[in-house]
Coordinates of C-alpha atoms (C1' of nucleotides) in Angstrom, one line a residue:
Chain Q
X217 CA 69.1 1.5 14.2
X218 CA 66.1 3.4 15.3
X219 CA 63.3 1.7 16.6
X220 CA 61.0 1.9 13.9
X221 CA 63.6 1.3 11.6
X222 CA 64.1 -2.0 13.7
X223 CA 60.3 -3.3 13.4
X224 CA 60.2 -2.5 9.8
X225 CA 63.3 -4.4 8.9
X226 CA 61.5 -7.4 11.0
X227 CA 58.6 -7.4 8.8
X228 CA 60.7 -6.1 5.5
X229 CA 63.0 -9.8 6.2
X230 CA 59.6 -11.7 6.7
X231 CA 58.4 -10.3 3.7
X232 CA 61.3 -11.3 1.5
X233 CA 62.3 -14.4 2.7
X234 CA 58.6 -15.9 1.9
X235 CA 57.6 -16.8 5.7
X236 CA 55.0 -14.4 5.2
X237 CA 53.3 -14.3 1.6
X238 CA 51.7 -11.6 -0.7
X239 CA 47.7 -11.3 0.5
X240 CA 49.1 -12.7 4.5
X241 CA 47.9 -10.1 7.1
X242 CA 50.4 -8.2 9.2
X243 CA 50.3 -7.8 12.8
X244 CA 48.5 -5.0 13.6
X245 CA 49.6 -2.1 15.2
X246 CA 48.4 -2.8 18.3
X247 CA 49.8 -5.9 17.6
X248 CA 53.1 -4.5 17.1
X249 CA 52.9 -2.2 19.9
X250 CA 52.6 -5.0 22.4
X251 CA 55.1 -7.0 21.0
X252 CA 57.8 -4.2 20.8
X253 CA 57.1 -2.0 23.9
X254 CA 56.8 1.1 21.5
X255 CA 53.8 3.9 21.2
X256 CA 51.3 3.4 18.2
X257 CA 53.0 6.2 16.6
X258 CA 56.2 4.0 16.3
X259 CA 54.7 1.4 14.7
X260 CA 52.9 3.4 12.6
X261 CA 56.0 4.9 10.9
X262 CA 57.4 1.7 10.5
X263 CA 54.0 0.0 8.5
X264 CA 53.9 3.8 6.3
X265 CA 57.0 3.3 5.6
X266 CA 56.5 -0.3 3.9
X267 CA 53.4 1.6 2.0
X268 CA 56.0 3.7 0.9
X269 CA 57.8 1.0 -0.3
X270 CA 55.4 -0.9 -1.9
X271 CA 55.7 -3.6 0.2
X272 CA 52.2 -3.5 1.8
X273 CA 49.2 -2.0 1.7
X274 CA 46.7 -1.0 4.5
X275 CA 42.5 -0.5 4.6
X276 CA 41.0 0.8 7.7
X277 CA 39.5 -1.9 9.8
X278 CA 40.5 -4.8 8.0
X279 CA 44.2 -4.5 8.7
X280 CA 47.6 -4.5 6.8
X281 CA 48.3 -7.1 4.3
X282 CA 52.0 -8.2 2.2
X283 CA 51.1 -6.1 -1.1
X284 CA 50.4 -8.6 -4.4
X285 CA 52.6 -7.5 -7.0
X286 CA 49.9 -6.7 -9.9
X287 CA 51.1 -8.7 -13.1
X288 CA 50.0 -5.7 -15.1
X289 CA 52.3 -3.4 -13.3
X290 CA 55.8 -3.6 -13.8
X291 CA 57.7 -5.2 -11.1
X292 CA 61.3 -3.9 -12.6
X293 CA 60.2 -1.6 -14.3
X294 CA 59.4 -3.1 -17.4
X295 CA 56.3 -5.3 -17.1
X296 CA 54.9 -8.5 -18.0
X297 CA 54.4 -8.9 -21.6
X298 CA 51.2 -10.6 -21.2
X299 CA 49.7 -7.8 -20.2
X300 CA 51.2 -5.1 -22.7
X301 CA 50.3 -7.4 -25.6
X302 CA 46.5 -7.8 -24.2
X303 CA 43.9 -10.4 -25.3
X304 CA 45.4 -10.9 -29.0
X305 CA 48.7 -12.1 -27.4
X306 CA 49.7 -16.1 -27.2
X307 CA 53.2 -17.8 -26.4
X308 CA 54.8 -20.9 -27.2
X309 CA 57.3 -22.8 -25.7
X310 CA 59.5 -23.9 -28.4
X311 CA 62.1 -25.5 -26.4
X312 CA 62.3 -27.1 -23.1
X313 CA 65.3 -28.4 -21.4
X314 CA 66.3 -29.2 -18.0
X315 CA 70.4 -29.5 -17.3
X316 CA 73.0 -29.3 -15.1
X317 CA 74.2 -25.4 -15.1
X318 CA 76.6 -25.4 -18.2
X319 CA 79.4 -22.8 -17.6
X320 CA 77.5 -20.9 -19.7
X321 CA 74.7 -20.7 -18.0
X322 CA 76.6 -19.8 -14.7
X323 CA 77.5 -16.8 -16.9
X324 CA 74.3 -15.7 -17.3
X325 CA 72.7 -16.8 -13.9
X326 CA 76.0 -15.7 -11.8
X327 CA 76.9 -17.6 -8.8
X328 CA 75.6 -20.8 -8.6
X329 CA 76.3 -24.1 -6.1
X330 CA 78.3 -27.0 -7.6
X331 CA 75.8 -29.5 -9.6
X332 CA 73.0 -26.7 -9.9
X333 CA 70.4 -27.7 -12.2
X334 CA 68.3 -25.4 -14.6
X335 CA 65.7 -25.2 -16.7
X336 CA 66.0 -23.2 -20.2
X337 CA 63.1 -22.1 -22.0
X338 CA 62.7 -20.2 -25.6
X339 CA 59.6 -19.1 -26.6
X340 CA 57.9 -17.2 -28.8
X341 CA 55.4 -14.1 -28.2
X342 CA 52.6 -13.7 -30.8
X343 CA 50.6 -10.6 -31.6
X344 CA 47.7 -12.9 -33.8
X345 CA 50.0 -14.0 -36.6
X346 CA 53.1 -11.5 -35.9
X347 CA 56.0 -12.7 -34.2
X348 CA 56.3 -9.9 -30.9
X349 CA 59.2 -10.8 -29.2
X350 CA 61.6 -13.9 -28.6
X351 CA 61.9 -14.8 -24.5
X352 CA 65.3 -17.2 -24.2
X353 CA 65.0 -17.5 -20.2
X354 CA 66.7 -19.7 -17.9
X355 CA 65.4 -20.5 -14.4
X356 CA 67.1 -21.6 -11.3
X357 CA 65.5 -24.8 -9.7
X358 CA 67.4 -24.6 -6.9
X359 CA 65.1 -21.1 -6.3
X360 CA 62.0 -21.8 -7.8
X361 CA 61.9 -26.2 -8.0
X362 CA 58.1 -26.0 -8.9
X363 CA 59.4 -24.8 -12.3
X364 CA 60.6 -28.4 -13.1
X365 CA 57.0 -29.6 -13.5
X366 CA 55.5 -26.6 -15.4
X367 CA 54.8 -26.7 -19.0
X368 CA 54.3 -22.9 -19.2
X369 CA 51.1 -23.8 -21.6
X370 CA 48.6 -21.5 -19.8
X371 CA 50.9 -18.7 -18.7
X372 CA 53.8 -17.6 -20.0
X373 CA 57.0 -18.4 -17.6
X374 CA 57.2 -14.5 -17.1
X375 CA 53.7 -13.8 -15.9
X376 CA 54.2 -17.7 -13.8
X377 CA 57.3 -16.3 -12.1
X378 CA 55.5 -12.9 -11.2
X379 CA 52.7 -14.6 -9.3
X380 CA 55.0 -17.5 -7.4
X381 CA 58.2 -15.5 -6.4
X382 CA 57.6 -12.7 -4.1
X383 CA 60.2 -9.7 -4.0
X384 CA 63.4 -9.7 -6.0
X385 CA 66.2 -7.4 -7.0
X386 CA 66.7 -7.4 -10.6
X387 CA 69.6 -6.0 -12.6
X388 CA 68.2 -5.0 -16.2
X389 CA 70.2 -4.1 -19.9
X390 CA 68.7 -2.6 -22.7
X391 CA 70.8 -2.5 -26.2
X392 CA 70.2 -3.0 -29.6
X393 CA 71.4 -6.0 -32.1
X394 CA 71.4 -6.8 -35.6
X395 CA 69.0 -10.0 -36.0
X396 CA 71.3 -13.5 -36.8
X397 CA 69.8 -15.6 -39.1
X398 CA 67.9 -17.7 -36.4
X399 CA 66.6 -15.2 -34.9
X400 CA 65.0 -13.4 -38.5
X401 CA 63.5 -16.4 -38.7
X402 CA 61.9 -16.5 -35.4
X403 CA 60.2 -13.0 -35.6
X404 CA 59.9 -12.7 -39.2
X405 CA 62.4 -9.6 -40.1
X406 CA 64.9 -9.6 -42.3
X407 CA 68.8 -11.1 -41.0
X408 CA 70.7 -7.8 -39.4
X409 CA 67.5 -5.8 -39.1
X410 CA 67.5 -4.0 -35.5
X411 CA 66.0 -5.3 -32.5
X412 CA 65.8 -4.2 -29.0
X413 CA 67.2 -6.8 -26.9
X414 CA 66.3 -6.7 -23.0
X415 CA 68.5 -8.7 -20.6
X416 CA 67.1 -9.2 -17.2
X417 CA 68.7 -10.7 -13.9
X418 CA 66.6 -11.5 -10.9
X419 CA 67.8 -12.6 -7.8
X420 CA 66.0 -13.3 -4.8
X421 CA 67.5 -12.5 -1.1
X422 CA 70.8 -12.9 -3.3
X423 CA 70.4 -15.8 -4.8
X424 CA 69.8 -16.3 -8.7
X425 CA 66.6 -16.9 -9.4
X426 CA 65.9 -16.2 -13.6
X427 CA 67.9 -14.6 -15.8
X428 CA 66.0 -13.7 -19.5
X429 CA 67.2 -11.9 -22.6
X430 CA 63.9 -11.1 -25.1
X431 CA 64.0 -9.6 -28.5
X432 CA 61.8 -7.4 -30.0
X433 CA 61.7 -6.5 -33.5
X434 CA 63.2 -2.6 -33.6
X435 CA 60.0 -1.5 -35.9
X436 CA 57.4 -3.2 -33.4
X437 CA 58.3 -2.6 -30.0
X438 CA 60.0 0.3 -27.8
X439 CA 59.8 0.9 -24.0
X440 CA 58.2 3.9 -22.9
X441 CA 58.5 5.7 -19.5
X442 CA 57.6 8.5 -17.7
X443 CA 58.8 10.1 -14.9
X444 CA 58.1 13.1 -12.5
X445 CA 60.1 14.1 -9.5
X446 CA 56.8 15.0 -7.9
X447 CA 55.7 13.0 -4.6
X448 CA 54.2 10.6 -5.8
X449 CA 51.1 8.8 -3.7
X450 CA 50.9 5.8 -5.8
X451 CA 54.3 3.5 -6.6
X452 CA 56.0 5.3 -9.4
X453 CA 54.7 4.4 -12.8
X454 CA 57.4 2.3 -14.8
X455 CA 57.9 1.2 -18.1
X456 CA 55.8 0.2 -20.8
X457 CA 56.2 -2.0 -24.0
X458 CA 54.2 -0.4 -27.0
Chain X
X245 CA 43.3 17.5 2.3
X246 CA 44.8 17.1 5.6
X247 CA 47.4 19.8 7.2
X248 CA 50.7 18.2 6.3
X249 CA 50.1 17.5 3.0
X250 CA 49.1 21.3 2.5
X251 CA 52.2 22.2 3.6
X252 CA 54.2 19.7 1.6
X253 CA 52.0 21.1 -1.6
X254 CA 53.0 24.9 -0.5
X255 CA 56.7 24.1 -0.4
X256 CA 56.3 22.0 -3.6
X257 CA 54.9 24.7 -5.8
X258 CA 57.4 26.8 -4.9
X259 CA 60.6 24.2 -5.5
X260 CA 58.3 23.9 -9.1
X261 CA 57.8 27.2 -9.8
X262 CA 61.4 28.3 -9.9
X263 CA 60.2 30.6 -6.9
X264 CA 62.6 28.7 -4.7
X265 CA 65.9 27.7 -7.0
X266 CA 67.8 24.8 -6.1
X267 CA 70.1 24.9 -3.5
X268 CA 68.0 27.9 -1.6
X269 CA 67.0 27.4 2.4
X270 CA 63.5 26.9 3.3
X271 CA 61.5 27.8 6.5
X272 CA 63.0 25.6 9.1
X273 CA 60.4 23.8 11.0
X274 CA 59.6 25.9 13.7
X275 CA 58.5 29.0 11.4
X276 CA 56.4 26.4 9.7
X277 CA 54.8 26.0 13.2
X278 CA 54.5 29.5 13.6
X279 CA 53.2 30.2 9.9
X280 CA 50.5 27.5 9.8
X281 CA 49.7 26.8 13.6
X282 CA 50.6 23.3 13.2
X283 CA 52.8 20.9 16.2
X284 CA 56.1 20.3 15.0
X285 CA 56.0 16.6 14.2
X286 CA 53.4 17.8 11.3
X287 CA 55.7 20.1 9.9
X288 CA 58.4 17.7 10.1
X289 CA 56.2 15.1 8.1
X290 CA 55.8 18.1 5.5
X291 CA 59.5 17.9 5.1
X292 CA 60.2 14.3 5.2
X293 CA 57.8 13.9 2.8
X294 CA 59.5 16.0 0.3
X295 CA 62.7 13.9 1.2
X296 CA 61.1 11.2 0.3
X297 CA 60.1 12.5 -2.6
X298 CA 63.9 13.9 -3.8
X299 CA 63.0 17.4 -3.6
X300 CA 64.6 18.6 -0.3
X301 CA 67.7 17.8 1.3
X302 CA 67.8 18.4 5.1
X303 CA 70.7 18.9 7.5
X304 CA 70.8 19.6 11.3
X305 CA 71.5 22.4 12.6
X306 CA 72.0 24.1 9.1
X307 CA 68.2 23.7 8.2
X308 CA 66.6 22.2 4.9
X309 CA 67.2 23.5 1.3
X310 CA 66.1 22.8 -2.0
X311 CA 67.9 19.5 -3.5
X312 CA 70.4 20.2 -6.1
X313 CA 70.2 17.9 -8.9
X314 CA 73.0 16.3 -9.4
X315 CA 74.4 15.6 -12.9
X316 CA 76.2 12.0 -12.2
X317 CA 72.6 11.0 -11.1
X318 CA 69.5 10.2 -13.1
X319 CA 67.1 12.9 -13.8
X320 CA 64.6 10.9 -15.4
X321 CA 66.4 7.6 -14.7
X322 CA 68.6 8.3 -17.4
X323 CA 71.4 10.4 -16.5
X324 CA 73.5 13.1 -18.6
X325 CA 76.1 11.8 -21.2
X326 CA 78.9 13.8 -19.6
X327 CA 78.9 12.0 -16.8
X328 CA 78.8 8.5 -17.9
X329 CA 81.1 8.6 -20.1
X330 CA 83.9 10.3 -18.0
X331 CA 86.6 12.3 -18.6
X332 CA 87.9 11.7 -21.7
X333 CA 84.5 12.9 -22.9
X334 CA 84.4 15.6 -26.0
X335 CA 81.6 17.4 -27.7
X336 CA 81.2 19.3 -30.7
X337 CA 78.0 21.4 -31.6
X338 CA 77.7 20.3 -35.5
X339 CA 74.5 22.5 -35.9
X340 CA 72.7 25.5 -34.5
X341 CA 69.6 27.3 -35.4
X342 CA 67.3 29.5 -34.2
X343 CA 63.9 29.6 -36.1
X344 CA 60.1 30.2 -35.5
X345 CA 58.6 26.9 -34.4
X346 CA 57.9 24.7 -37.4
X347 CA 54.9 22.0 -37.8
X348 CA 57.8 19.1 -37.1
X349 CA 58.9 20.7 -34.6
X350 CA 55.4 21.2 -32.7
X351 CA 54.9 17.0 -33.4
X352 CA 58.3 16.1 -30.9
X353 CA 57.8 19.5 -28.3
X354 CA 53.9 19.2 -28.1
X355 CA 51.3 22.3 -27.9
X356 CA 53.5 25.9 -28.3
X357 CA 51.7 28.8 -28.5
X358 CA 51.7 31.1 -31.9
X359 CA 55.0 32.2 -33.0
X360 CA 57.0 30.5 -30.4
X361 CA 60.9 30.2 -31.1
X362 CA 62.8 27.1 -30.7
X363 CA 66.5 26.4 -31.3
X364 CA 67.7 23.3 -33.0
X365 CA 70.7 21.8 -32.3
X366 CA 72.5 18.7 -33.0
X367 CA 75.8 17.9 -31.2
X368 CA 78.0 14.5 -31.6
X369 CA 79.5 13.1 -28.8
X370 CA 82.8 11.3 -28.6
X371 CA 85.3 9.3 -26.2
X372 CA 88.8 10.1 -27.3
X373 CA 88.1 9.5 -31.3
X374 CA 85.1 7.1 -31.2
X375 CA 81.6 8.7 -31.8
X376 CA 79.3 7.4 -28.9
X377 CA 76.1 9.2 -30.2
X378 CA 74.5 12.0 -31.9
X379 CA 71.6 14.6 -30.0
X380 CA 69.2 16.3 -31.5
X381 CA 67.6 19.0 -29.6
X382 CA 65.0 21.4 -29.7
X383 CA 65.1 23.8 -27.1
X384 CA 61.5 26.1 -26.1
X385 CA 62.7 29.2 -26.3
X386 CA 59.7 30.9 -24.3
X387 CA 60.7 28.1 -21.3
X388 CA 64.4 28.8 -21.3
X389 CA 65.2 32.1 -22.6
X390 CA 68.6 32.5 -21.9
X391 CA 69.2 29.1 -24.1
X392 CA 69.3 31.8 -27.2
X393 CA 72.4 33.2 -25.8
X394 CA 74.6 30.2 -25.4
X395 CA 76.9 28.2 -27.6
X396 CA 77.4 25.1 -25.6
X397 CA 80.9 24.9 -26.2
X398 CA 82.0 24.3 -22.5
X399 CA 79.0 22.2 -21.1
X400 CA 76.7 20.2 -23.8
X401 CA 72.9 21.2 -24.1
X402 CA 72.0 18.1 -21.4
X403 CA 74.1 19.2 -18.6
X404 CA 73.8 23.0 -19.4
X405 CA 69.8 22.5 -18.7
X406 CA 69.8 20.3 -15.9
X407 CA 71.6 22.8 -14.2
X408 CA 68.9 25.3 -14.8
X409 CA 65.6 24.4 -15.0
X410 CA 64.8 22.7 -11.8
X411 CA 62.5 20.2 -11.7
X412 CA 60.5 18.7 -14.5
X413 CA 57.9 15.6 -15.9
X414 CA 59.4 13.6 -18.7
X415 CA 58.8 11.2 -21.0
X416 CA 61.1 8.6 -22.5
X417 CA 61.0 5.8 -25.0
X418 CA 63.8 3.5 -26.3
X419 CA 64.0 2.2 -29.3
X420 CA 66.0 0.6 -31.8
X421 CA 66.6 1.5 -35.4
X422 CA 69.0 0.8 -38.3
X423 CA 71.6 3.8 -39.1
X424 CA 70.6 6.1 -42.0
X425 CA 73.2 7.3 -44.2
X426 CA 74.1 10.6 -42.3
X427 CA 73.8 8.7 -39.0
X428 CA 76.2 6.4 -40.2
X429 CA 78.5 8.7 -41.0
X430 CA 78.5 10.7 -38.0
X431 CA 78.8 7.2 -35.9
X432 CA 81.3 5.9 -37.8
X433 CA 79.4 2.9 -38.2
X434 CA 77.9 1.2 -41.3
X435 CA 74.7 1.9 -42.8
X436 CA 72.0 0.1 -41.4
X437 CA 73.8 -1.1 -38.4
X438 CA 71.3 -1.3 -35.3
X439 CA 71.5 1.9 -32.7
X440 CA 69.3 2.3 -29.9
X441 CA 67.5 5.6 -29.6
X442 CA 66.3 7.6 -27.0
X443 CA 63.5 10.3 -27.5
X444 CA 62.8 12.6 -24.7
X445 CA 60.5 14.9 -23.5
X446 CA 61.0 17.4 -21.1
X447 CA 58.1 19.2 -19.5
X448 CA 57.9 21.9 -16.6
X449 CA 54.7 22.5 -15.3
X450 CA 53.1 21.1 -18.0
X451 CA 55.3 24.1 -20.9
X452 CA 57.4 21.5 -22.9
X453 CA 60.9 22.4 -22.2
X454 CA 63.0 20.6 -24.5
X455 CA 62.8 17.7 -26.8
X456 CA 66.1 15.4 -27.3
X457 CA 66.7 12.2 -29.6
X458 CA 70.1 10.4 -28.9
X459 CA 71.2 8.1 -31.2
X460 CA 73.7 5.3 -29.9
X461 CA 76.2 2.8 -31.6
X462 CA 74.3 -0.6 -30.7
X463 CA 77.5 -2.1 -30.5
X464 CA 78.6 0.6 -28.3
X465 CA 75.9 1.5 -25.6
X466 CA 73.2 -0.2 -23.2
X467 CA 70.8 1.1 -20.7
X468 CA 72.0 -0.6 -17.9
X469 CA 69.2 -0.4 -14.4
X470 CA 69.4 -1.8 -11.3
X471 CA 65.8 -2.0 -9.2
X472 CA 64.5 -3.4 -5.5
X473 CA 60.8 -3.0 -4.4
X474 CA 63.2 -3.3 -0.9
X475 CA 62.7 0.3 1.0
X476 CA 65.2 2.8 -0.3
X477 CA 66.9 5.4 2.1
X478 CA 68.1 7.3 -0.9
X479 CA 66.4 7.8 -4.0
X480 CA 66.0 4.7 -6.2
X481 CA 68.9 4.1 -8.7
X482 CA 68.2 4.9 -11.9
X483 CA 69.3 3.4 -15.7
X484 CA 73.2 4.7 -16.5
X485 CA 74.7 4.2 -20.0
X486 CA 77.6 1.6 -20.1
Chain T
dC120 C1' 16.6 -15.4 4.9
dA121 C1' 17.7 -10.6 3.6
dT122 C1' 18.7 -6.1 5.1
dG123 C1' 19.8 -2.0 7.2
dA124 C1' 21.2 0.5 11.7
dG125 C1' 24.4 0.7 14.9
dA126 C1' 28.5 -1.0 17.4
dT127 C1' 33.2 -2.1 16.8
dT128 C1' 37.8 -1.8 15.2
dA129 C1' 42.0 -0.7 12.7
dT130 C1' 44.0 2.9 10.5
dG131 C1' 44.9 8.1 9.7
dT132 C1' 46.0 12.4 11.4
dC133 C1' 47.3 15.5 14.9
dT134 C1' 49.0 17.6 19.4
dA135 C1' 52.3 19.0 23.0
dG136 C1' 56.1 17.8 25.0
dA137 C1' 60.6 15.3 25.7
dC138 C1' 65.3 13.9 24.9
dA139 C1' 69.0 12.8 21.5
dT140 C1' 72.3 14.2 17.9
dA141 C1' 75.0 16.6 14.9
dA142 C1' 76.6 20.6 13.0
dT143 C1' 77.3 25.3 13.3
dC144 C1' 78.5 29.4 15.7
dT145 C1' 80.7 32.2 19.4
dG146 C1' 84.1 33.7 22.2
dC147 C1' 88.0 32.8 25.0
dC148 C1' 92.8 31.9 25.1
dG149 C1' 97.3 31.3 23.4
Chain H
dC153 C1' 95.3 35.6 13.8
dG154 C1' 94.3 30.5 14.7
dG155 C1' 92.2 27.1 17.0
dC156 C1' 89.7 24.8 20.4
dA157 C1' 85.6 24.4 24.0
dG158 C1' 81.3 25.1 24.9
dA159 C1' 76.8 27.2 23.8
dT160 C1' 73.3 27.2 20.4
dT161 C1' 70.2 25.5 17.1
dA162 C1' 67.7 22.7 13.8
dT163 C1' 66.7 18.3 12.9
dG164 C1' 65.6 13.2 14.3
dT165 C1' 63.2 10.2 17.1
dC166 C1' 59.9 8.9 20.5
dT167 C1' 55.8 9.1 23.7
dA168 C1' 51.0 9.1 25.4
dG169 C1' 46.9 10.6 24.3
dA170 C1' 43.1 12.4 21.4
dC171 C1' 39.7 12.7 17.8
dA172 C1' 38.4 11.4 12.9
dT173 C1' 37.3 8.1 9.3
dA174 C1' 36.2 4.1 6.9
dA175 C1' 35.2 -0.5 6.6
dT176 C1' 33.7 -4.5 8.7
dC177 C1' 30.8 -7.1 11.9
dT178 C1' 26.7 -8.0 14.8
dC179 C1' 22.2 -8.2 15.5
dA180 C1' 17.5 -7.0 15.6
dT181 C1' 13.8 -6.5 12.6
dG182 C1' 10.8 -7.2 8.7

DNA sequence: CATGAGATTATGTCTAGACATAATCTGCCG
DNA sequence: CGGCAGATTATGTCTAGACATAATCTCATG
């Protein structure tokens, strides 16, 4: 491993594991020049390449700070739906449960420790009085144990999640389903019309941290993207809910 | 604008031009010296910088050369049918038509000038006997010429033009809709069942390219995507079809 | 107390040179 | 002609130092 490979994957590890947290200032490059015997050039590399990343952004005399993931950007991709629904949009939690992982539930979460408990969620996404989009979301305690005393009354457990747990992997699925009859119900749309269902797994370091499947009526909602091989100076722009 | 950037921007216009064709060698890093009276490690940011960015692959000793896209991988996050769906992949070309640009067909390509040509086609593709989705194309004439002259009988439309027009902006969306009766048909699937459609448009330098709608079984397809804010050596993983 | 000028500081860019590394090329020898 | 050893070459990484730039901080002055 090169050496500013080495001092990047220092502060990449600090970065992920939460000892150091989004807003926290990084040594600076003197800092890191001391501390690892290298020239300022060295050290440089390693911190541009975390800009590159995403990981943490820089301003001239006040230092290098662990970048705050914007809720209105998209983390995975596909953002919050808070903010792609904008001021009209309201949630609620129409069911609340806290369990022992079912087998089920292992399914969707993946490897989890004997006894694991979880908290399932299922609410509803409102555009004034249209149903937007069902969110049936299971959390990991065991990663994320202030969950277990949050009503998700204020903020919605996506746009909660996006603010409390730093840096995650995430594996998504997009598909399409006929609406059951529950679901009809839920978002007002006739039994076996269309609807974009979006499946997302996040883990943290590895370990399961949320997993969430919403549904969007096909004739309301479709993710858009765009994409440019071009360098790009700012994070790549990701996908949108319209 | 500061010196390596204007020699990444050189090299870039170049790459997106079609002056410099996938594949071709560029100016190693010592005439890039020479040419702009620059140190080395400058130049050599210039070129990592365009690794980073996807568009130049670099080896030692042998120099660095524009990257060849690769099929198997994502273009635009969403990578060629032939690919993902393997070997046992078929196409037919149902339709085919060359006409003068109508007023639908300027709404999905965007601005064409006066009198520009298009060709239409629509192609279903299968895996062994099972339809797996239906693309309809239109293809700019005036941006790939040669497109007039082909039948797409050996490669489908997608992997034909990924192999020749180099590098290009898009814009996606994903929906989902219920099958019309001729969809149906051609999917094998009953009206009104849910399929997920993609619409695409492909821009180079700003001249729409192409403009592509697939149209996929929901019971057979998802957009599957893996993503990390962790620092990526190679470029990030995009969505593949499962 | 408010404010603006200037000092300070961390980052941003660049240079000239050095050594390392890997792949290609060359030419010798069987 | 075939294949291996060594020379060559382009990239990869690093250093030590320099100047530029922008934002913050300090402090004197009104």
């Amino acid at each position: 491993m090169t050496r500013h490979a080495a001092i990047r994957a220092q502060i990449e590890a600090r970065i992920l594991s939460g000892a150091l947290r989004p807003g926290d200032k990084l040594p600076s490059e003197a800092e890191l020049v001391a501390e690892h015997g290298v020239a300022r050039m060295t050290a440089s590399r390693a911190l541009a390449d975390l800009v590159a990343a995403g990981l943490v952004v820089r301003r001239r005399k006040a230092g290098s700070f662990v970048a705050v993931p914007r809720a209105e950007e998209s983390l995975f991709g596909i953002p919050d739906l808070r903010a792609t629904l904008g001021p009209g949009h309201a949630h609620a939690v129409l069911h609340r449960a806290t369990r022992a992982a079912t087998a089920a539930d292992k399914a969707r979460l993946g490897a989890l420790p004997r006894g694991a408990r979880v908290l399932a969620l299922q609410v509803r996404h409102m555009a004034g009085a249209v149903p937007q989009a069902i969110e049936d979301r299971l959390i990991n305690l065991a990663a994320v144990p202030e969950a277990a005393a949050e009503d998700f009354g204020a903020a919605p457990p996506g746009s909660w999640l996006l603010e409390r747990v730093p840096w995650t992997e995430a594996e998504h699925r997009i598909g399409a389903l006929a609406a059951d009859a529950a679901t009809a119900a839920l978002l007002a749309v006739a039994e076996g019309a269309p609807c974009l269902v979006l499946d997302r797994l996040s883990r943290r370091e590895g370990l399961p941290v949320t997993a969430v499947r919403f549904t969007y009526p096909g004739d309301r909602h479709a993710f858009t993207g765009r994409s440019t091989p071009r360098l790009r100076e700012a994070p790549q722009p990701g996908m949108r809910i319209s």
